[in-house]
Each structure stands twice: as structure tokens, then as C-alpha cells.
PDB file of C-alpha atoms and ligand atoms in Angstrom:
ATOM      1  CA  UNK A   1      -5.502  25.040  -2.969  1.00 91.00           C
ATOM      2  CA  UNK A   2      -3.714  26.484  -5.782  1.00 96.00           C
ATOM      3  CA  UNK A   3      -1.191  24.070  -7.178  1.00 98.00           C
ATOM      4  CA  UNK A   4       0.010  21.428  -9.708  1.00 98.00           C
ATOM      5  CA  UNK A   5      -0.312  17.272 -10.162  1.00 98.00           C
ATOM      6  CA  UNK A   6       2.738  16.010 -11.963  1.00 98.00           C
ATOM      7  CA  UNK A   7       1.895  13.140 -13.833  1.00 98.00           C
ATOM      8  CA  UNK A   8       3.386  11.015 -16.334  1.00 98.00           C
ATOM      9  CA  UNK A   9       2.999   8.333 -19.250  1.00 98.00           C
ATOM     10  CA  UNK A  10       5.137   5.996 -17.381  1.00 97.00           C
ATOM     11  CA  UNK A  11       8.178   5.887 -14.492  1.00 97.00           C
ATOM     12  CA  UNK A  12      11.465   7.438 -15.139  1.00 97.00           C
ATOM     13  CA  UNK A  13      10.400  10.356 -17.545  1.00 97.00           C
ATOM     14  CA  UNK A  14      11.492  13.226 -15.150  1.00 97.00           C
ATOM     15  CA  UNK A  15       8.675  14.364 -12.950  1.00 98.00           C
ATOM     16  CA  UNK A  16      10.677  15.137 -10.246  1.00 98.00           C
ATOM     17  CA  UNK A  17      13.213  17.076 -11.783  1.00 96.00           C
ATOM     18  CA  UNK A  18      10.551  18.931 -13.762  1.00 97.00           C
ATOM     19  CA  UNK A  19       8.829  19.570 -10.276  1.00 97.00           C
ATOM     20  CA  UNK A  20      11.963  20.162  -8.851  1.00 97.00           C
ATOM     21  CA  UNK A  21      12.526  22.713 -11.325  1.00 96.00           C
ATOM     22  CA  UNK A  22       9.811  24.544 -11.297  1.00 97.00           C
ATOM     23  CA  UNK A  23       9.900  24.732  -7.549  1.00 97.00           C
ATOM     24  CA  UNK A  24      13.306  26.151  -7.875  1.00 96.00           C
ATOM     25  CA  UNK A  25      11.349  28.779 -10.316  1.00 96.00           C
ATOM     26  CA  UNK A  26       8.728  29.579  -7.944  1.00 97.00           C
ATOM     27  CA  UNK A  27      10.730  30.482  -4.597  1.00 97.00           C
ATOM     28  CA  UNK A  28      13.023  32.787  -6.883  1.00 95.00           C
ATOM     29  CA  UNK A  29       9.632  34.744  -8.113  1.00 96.00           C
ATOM     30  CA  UNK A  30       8.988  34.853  -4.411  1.00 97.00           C
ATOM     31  CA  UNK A  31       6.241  32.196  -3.565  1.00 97.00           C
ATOM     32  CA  UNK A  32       5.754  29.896  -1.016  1.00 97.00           C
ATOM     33  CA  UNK A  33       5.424  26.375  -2.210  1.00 98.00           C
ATOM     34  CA  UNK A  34       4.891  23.338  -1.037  1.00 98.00           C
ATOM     35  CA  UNK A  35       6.178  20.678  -3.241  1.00 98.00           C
ATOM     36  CA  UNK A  36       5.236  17.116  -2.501  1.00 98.00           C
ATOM     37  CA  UNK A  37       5.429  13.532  -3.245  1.00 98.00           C
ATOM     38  CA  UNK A  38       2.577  11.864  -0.773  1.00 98.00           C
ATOM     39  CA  UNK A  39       2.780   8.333  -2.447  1.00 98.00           C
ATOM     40  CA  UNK A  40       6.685   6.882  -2.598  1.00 98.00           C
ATOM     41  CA  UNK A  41       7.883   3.543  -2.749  1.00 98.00           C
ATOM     42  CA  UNK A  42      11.174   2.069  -3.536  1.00 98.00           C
ATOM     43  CA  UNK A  43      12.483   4.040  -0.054  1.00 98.00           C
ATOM     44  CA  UNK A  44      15.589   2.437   0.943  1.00 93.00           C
ATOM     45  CA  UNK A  45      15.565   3.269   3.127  1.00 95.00           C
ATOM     46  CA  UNK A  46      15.068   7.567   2.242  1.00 97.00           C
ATOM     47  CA  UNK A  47      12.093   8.924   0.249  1.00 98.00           C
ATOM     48  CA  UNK A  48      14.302  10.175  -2.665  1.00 98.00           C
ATOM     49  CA  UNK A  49      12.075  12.181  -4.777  1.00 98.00           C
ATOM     50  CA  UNK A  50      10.304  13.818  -1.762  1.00 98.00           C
ATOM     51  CA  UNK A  51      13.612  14.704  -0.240  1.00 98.00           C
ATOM     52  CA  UNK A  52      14.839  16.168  -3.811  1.00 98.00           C
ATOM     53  CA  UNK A  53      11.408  18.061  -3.968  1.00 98.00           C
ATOM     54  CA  UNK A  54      11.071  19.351  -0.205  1.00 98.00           C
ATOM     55  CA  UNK A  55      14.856  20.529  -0.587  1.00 98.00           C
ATOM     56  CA  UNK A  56      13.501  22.840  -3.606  1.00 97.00           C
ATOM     57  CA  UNK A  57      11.043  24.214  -2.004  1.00 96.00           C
ATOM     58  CA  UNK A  58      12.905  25.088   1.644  1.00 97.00           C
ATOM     59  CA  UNK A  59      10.523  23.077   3.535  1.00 96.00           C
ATOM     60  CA  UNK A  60      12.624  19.858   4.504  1.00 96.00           C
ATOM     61  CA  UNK A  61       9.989  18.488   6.867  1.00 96.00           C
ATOM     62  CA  UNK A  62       7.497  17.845   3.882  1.00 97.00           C
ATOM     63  CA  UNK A  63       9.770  15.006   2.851  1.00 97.00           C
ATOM     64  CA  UNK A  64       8.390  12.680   6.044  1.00 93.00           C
ATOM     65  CA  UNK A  65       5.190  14.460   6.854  1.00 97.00           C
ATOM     66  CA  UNK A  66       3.031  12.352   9.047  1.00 97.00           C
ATOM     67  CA  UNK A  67       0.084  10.542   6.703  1.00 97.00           C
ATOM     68  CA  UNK A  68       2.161  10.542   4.104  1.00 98.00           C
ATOM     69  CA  UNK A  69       2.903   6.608   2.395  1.00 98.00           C
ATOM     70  CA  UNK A  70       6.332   4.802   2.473  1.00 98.00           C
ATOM     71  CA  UNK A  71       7.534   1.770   1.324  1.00 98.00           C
ATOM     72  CA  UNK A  72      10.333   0.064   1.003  1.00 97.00           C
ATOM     73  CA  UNK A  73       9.500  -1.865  -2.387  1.00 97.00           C
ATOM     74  CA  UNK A  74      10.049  -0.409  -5.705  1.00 98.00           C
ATOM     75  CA  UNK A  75       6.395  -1.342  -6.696  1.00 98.00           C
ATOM     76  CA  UNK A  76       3.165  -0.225  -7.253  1.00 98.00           C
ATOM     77  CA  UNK A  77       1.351   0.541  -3.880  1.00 98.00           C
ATOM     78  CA  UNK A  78      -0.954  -2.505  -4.764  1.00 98.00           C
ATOM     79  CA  UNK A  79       1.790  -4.304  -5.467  1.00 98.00           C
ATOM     80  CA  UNK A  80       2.995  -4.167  -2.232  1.00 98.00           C
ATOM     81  CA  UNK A  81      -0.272  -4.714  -0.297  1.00 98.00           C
ATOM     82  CA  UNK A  82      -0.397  -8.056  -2.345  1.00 98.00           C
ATOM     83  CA  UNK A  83       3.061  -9.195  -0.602  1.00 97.00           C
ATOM     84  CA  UNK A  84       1.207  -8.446   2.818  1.00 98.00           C
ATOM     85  CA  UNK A  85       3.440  -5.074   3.148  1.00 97.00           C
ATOM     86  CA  UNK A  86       1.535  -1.608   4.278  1.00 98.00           C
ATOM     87  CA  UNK A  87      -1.803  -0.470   2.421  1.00 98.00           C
ATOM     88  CA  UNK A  88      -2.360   3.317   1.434  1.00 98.00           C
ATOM     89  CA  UNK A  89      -5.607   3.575   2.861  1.00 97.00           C
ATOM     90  CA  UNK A  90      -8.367   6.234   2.027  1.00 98.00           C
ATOM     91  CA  UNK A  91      -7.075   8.593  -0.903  1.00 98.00           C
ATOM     92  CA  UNK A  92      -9.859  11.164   0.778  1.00 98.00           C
ATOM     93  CA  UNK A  93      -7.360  11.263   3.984  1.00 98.00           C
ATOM     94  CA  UNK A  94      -4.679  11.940   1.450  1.00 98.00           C
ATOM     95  CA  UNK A  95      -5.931  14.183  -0.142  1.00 98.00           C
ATOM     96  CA  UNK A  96      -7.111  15.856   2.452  1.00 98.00           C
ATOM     97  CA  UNK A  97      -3.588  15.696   4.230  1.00 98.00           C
ATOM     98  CA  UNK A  98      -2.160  17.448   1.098  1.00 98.00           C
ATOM     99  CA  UNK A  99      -4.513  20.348   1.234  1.00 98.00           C
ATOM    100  CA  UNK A 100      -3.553  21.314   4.936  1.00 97.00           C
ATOM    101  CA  UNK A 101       0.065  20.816   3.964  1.00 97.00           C
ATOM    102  CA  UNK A 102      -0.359  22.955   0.810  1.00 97.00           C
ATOM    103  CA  UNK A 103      -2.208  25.710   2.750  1.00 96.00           C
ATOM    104  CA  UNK A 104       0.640  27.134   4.299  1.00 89.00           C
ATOM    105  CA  UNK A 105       2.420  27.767   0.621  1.00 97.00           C
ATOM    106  CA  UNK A 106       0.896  30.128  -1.793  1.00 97.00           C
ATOM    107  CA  UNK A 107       1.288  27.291  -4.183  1.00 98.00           C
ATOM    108  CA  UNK A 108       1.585  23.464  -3.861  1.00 98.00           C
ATOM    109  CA  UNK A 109       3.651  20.774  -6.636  1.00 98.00           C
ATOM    110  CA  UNK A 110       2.227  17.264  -6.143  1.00 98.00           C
ATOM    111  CA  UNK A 111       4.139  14.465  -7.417  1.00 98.00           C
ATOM    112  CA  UNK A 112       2.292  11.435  -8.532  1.00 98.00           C
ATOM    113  CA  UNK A 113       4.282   8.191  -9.012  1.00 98.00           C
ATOM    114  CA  UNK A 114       4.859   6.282 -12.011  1.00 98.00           C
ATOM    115  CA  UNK A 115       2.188   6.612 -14.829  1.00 98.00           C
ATOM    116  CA  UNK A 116      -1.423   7.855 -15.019  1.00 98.00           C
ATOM    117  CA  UNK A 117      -2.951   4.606 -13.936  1.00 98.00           C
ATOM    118  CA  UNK A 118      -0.443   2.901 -10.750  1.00 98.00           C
ATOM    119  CA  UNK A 119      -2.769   1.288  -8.780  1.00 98.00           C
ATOM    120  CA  UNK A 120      -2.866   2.407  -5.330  1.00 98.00           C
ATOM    121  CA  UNK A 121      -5.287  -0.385  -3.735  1.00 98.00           C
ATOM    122  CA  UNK A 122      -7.559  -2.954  -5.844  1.00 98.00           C
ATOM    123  CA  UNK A 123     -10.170  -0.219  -7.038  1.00 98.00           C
ATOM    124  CA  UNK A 124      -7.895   3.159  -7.242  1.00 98.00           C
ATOM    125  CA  UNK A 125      -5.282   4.074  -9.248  1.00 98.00           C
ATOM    126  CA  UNK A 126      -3.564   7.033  -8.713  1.00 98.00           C
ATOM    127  CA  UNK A 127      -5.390   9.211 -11.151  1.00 98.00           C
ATOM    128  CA  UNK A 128      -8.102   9.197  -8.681  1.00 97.00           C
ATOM    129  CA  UNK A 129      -5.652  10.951  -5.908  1.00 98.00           C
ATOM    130  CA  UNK A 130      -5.272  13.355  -9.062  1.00 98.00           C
ATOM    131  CA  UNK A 131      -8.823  13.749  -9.813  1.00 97.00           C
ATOM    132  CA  UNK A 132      -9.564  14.309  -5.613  1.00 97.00           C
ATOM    133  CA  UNK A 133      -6.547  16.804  -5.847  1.00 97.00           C
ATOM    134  CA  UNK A 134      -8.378  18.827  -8.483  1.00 93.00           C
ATOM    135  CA  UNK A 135      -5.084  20.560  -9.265  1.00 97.00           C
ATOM    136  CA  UNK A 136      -3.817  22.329 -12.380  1.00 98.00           C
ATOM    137  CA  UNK A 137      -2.783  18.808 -14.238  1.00 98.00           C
ATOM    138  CA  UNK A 138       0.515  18.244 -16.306  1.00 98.00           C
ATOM    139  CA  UNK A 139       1.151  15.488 -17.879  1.00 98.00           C
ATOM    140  CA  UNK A 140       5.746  14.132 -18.701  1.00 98.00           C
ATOM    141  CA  UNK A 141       6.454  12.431 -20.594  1.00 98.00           C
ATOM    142  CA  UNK A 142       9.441  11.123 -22.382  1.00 97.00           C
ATOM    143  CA  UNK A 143      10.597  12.392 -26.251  1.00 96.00           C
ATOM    144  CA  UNK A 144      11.418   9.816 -27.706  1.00 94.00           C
ATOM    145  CA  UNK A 145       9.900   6.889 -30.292  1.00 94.00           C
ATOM    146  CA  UNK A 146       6.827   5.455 -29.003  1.00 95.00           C
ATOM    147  CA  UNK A 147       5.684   8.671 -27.178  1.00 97.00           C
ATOM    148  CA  UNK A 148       2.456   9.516 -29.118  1.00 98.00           C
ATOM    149  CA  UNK A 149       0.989   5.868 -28.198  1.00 98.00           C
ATOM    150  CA  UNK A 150       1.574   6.666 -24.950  1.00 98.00           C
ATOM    151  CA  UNK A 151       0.866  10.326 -24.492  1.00 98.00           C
ATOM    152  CA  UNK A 152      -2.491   9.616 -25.987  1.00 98.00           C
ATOM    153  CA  UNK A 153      -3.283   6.630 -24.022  1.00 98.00           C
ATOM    154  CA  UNK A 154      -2.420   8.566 -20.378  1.00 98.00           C
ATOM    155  CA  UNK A 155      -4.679  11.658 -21.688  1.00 98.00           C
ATOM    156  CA  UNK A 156      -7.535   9.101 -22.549  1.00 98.00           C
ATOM    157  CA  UNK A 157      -7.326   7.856 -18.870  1.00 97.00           C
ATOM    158  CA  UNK A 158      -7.711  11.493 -17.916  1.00 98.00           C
ATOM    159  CA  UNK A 159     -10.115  12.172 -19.602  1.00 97.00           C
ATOM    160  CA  UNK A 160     -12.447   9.891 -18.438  1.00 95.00           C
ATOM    161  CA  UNK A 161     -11.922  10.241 -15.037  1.00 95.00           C
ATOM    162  CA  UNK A 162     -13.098  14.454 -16.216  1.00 95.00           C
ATOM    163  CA  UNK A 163      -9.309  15.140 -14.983  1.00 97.00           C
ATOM    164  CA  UNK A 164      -8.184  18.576 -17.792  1.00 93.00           C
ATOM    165  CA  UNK A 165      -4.543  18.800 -18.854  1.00 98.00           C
ATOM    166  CA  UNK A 166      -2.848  22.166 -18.387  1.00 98.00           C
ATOM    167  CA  UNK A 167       0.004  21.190 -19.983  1.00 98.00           C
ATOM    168  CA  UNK A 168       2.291  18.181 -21.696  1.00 98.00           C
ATOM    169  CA  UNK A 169       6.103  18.304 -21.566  1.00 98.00           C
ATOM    170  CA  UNK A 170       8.207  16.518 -23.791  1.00 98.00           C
ATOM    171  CA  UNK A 171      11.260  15.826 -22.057  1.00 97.00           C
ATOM    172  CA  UNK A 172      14.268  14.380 -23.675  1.00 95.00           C
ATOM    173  CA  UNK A 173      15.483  11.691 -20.959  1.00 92.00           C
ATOM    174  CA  UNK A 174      17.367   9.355 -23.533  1.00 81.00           C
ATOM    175  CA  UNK A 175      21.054   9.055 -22.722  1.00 73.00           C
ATOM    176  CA  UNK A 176      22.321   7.709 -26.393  1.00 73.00           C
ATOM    177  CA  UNK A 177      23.543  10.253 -28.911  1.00 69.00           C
ATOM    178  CA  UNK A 178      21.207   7.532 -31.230  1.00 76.00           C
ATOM    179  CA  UNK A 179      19.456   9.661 -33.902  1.00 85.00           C
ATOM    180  CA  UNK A 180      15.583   9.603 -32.849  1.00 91.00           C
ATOM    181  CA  UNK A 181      13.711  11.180 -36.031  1.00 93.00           C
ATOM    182  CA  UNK A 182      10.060  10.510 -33.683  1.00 94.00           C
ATOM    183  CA  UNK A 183      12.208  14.100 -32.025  1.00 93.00           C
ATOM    184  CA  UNK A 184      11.417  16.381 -35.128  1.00 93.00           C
ATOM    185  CA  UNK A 185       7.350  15.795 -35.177  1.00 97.00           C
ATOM    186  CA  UNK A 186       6.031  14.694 -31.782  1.00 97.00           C
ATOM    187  CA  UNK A 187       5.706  18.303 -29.927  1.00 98.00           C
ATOM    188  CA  UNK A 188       3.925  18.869 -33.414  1.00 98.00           C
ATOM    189  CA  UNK A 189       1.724  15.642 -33.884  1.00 98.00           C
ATOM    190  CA  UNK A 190       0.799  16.029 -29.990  1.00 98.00           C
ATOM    191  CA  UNK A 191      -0.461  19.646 -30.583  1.00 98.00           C
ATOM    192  CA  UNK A 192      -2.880  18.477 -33.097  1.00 98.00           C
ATOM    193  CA  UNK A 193      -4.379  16.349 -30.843  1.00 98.00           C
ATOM    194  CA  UNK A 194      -4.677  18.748 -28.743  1.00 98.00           C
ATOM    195  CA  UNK A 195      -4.583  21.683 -30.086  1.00 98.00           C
ATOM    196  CA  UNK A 196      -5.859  23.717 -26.466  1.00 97.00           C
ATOM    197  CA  UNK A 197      -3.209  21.992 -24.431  1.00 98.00           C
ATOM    198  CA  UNK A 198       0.261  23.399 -24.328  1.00 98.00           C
ATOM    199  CA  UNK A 199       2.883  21.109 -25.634  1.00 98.00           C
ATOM    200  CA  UNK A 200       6.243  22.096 -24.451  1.00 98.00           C
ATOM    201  CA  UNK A 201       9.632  20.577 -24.829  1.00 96.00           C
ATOM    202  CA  UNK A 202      12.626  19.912 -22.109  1.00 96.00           C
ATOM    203  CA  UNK A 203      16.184  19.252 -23.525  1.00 94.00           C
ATOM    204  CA  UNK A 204      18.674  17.052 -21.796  1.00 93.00           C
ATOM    205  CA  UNK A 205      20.933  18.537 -19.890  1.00 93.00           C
ATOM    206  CA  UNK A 206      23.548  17.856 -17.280  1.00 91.00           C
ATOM    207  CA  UNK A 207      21.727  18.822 -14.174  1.00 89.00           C
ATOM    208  CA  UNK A 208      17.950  19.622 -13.212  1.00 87.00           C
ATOM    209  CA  UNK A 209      19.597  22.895 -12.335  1.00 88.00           C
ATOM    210  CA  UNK A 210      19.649  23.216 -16.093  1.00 92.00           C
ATOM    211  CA  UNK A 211      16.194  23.237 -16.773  1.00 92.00           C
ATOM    212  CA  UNK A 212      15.675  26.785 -15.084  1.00 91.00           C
ATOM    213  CA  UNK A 213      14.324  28.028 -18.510  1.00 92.00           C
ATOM    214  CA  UNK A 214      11.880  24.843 -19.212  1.00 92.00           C
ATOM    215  CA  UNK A 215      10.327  25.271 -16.023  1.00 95.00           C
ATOM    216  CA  UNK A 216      10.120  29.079 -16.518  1.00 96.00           C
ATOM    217  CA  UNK A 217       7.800  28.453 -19.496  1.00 97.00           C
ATOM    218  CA  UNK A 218       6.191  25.966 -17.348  1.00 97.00           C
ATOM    219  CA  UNK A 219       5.519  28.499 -14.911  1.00 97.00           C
ATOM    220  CA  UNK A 220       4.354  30.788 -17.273  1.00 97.00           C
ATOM    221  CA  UNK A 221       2.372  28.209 -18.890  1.00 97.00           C
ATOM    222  CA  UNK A 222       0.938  27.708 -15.685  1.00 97.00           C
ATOM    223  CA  UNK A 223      -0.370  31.555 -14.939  1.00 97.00           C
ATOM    224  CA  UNK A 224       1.550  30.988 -11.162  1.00 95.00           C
TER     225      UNK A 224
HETATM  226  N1  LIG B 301      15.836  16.772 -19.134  1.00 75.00           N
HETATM  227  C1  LIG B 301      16.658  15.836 -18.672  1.00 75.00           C
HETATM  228  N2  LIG B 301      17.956  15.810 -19.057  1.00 75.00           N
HETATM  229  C2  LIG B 301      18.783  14.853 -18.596  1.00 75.00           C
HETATM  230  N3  LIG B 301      18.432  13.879 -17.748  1.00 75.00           N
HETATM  231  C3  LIG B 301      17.167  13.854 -17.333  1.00 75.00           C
HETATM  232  C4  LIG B 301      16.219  14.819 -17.755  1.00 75.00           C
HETATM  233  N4  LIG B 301      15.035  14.539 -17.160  1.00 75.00           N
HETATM  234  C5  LIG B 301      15.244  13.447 -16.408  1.00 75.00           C
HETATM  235  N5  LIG B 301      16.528  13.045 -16.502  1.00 75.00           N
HETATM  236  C6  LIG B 301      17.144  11.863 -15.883  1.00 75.00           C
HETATM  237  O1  LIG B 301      16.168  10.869 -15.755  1.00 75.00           O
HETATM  238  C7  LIG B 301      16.160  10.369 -14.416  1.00 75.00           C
HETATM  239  C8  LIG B 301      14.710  10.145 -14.048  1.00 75.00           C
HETATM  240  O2  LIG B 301      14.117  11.394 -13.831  1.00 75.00           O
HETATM  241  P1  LIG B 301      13.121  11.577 -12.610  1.00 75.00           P
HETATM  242  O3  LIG B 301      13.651  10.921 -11.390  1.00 75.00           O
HETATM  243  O4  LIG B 301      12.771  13.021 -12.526  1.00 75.00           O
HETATM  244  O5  LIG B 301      11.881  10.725 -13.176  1.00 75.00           O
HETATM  245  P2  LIG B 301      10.490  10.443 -12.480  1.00 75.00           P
HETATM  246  O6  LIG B 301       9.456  10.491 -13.525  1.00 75.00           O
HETATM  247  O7  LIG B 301      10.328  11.338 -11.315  1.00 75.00           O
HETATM  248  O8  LIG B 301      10.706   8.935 -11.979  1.00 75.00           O
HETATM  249  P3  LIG B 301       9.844   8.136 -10.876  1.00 75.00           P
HETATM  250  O9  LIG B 301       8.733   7.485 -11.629  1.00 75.00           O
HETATM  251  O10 LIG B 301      10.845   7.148 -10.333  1.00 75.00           O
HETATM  252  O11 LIG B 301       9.385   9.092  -9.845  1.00 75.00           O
HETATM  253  C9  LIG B 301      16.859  11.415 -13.558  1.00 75.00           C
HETATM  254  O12 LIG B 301      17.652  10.863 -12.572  1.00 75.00           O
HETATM  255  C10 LIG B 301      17.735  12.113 -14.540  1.00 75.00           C
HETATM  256  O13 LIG B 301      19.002  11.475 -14.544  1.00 75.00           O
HETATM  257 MG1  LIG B 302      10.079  10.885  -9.343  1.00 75.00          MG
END
């Protein structure tokens, strides 16, 4: 399956309007895609993100696709196994699940949740649906103060579970007009670190409808 795992240093950073996006970019170039988010909780009683994503891509029915986990608690899966709610089960089903989803698109967009290491059960987190997924991995994350920390803890986690970053996107979530000097040198300090990884950068805008030309270079980034 040729595709993407959006992942993220942490909740709220913009995966899904980054996925979103590049959807968007993808069906205007003319491919089929199958843009996903398998593992959503906080659905009250809708599954927002996947919703937002399937609507992207054309393909409402991925947003409830059978196999696919639900919850009603904004919590970590394990969270919510621990207040007797429902369990995820085997990531191999998942991930397996995703594949025959994604083979009907000539590219798939798989939304993680949360940050690089949300546990999914008592021994998986859901880097491990990411490693399974063996997808073309990019890491959000948000551009502001505190984002090197981290950036470089989430790409340690990778790492060592032999999961390769295609790409890192700075993305400039922060509402206040507050002066952020951290805005001038992270792209720069990241790409240091990593000097084979792309390191690109997402301003804020008004809509995800904005961020055509972000996910353009995101796209390109990507060799879809
Ligand atoms: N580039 C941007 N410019 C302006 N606002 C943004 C941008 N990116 C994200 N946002 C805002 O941040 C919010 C969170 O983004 P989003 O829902 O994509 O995050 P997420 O990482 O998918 O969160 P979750 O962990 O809940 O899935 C969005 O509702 C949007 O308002
Ligand atoms: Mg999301």
C-alpha cells in the first residue's frame, strides 16, 4: 500500500487538517485516496476527524468503516479500557483492515491520534500501528517554544521502533499575536538534527482550505 502515517509530538498540532489538506491536493492531481483515521476517541457522539478526512477524500463511508475503533471518551484507547469501556484489540487486524481499505485508492493518509507514543492497550502504543503500517511517516508538530524537546523526543521513539521519517512539519497552531522568537530558528535547529529529513513549515491561516500550498510541498515532498 502506498500511503502516509500522520503522526505528531502531541494532540492538537494539526494532523488532520494537514491530512486533510493534502488529501484535498491529491484528488485535484487526480488520485484516488483513501484518507483515514482507524483509532478515534472523544466521538460524541460523530468521529470528527475521520468525517473531516473521508469528506476530503470523496469517500464518506471510510468515516464508520466496519473494524474501525470508536469511543466516546476523549482519552487514550488504554485509558478507556481501564474505565471498563471497549478495547482496540489486535493492531494486526487493524492494520490489516487499513490495507484492504487503502487498496481501492492509489494512495492512502492514515491518521494516528495524539502523539507518537498513545497507548492503545497495556503493551502497544500507537507507534506500533505505525510501524505495522509501514507507511511513508510524517511527523506535526507544533511551531512554537518548546518544540525541539519535543520533536526530538517523538523521532527518538521512532527510531527505535526502526519507524524512518519522510518528513517534519512545523505548523504554526498558536492563536496569540505573542512574539515567539523559538519561530525564527526551529525549522533551522530541526534540520541539523536531521539534516536527511525534510523540515517544512505551515503558517496559520484562517481555514485548512488555506494550506493548499503547504500540503503541495508536502506532496511533493512526498514523491505522490
Ligand atoms: N496552520 C493552522 N492555522 C490555523 N489553525 C490551525 C492550523 N493547524 C491547526 N489549526 C487549528 O488547530 C486545531 C487542531 O488541529 P487538528 O484538529 O488538525 O489537530 P490534530 O493534531 O488532528 O488533533 P487531534 O490530536 O485531536 O487529532 C484545528 O481545529 C485548527 O483550528
Ligand atoms: Mg486530528
Amino acid at each position: 500500500m502506498q500511503g502516509t502515517f500522520i503522526t505528531a509530538t502531541g494532540t492538537g498540532v494539526g494532523k488532520t487538517w494537514l491530512a486533510c489538506a493534502l488529501a484535498t491536493a491529491c484528488v485535484q492531481r487526480g488520485k484516488r485516496v483513501a484518507a483515514m483515521k482507524p483509532i478515534e476517541t472523544g466521538c460524541d457522539p460523530e468521529p470528527r476527524d475521520a468525517i473531516a478526512l473521508a469528506q476530503a477524500c470523496g469517500n464518506d463511508s471510510l468515516a464508520n468503516a466496519s473494524g474501525f475503533y470508536r469511543a466516546k471518551d476523549a482519552l487514550a484507547p488504554y485509558a478507556i479500557e481501564r474505565r471498563g469501556g471497549p478495547k482496540v484489540g489486535s493492531l494486526r487486524a487493524l492494520a490489516k483492515r487499513i490495507r484492504e481499505l487503502g487498496k481501492e485508492a492509489d494512495y492512502s493518509i492514515v491518521e494516528g491520534i495524539g502523539g507518537v507514543l498513545v497507548p492503545i492497550d497495556r503493551e502497544h502504543t500507537i507507534a506500533d500501528l505505525g510501524a505495522l503500517l509501514d507507511l511513508q511517516t510524517v511527523v506535526v508538530a507544533r511551531n512554537d517554544l518548546g518544540v525541539l524537546s519535543y520533536t526530538l523526543t517523538a523521532m527518538e521513539a521512532l527510531r527505535r521502533r526502526k519507524i524512518s521519517v519522510r518528513a517534519i512539519v512545523l505548523n504554526h497552531v498558536e492563536r496569540s499575536s505573542r512574539q515567539d522568537l523559538s519561530r525564527l530558528s526551529n525549522r533551522e535547529v530541526l534540520a541539523d538534527y536531521f539534516p536527511r529529513i525534510p523540515v517544512l513549515r505551515v503558517p496559520r491561516v484562517q481555514s485548512e482550505n488555506d494550506l493548499v500550498d503547504a500540503a503541495v510541498e508536502l506532496y511533493n515532498t512526498l514523491k505522490i
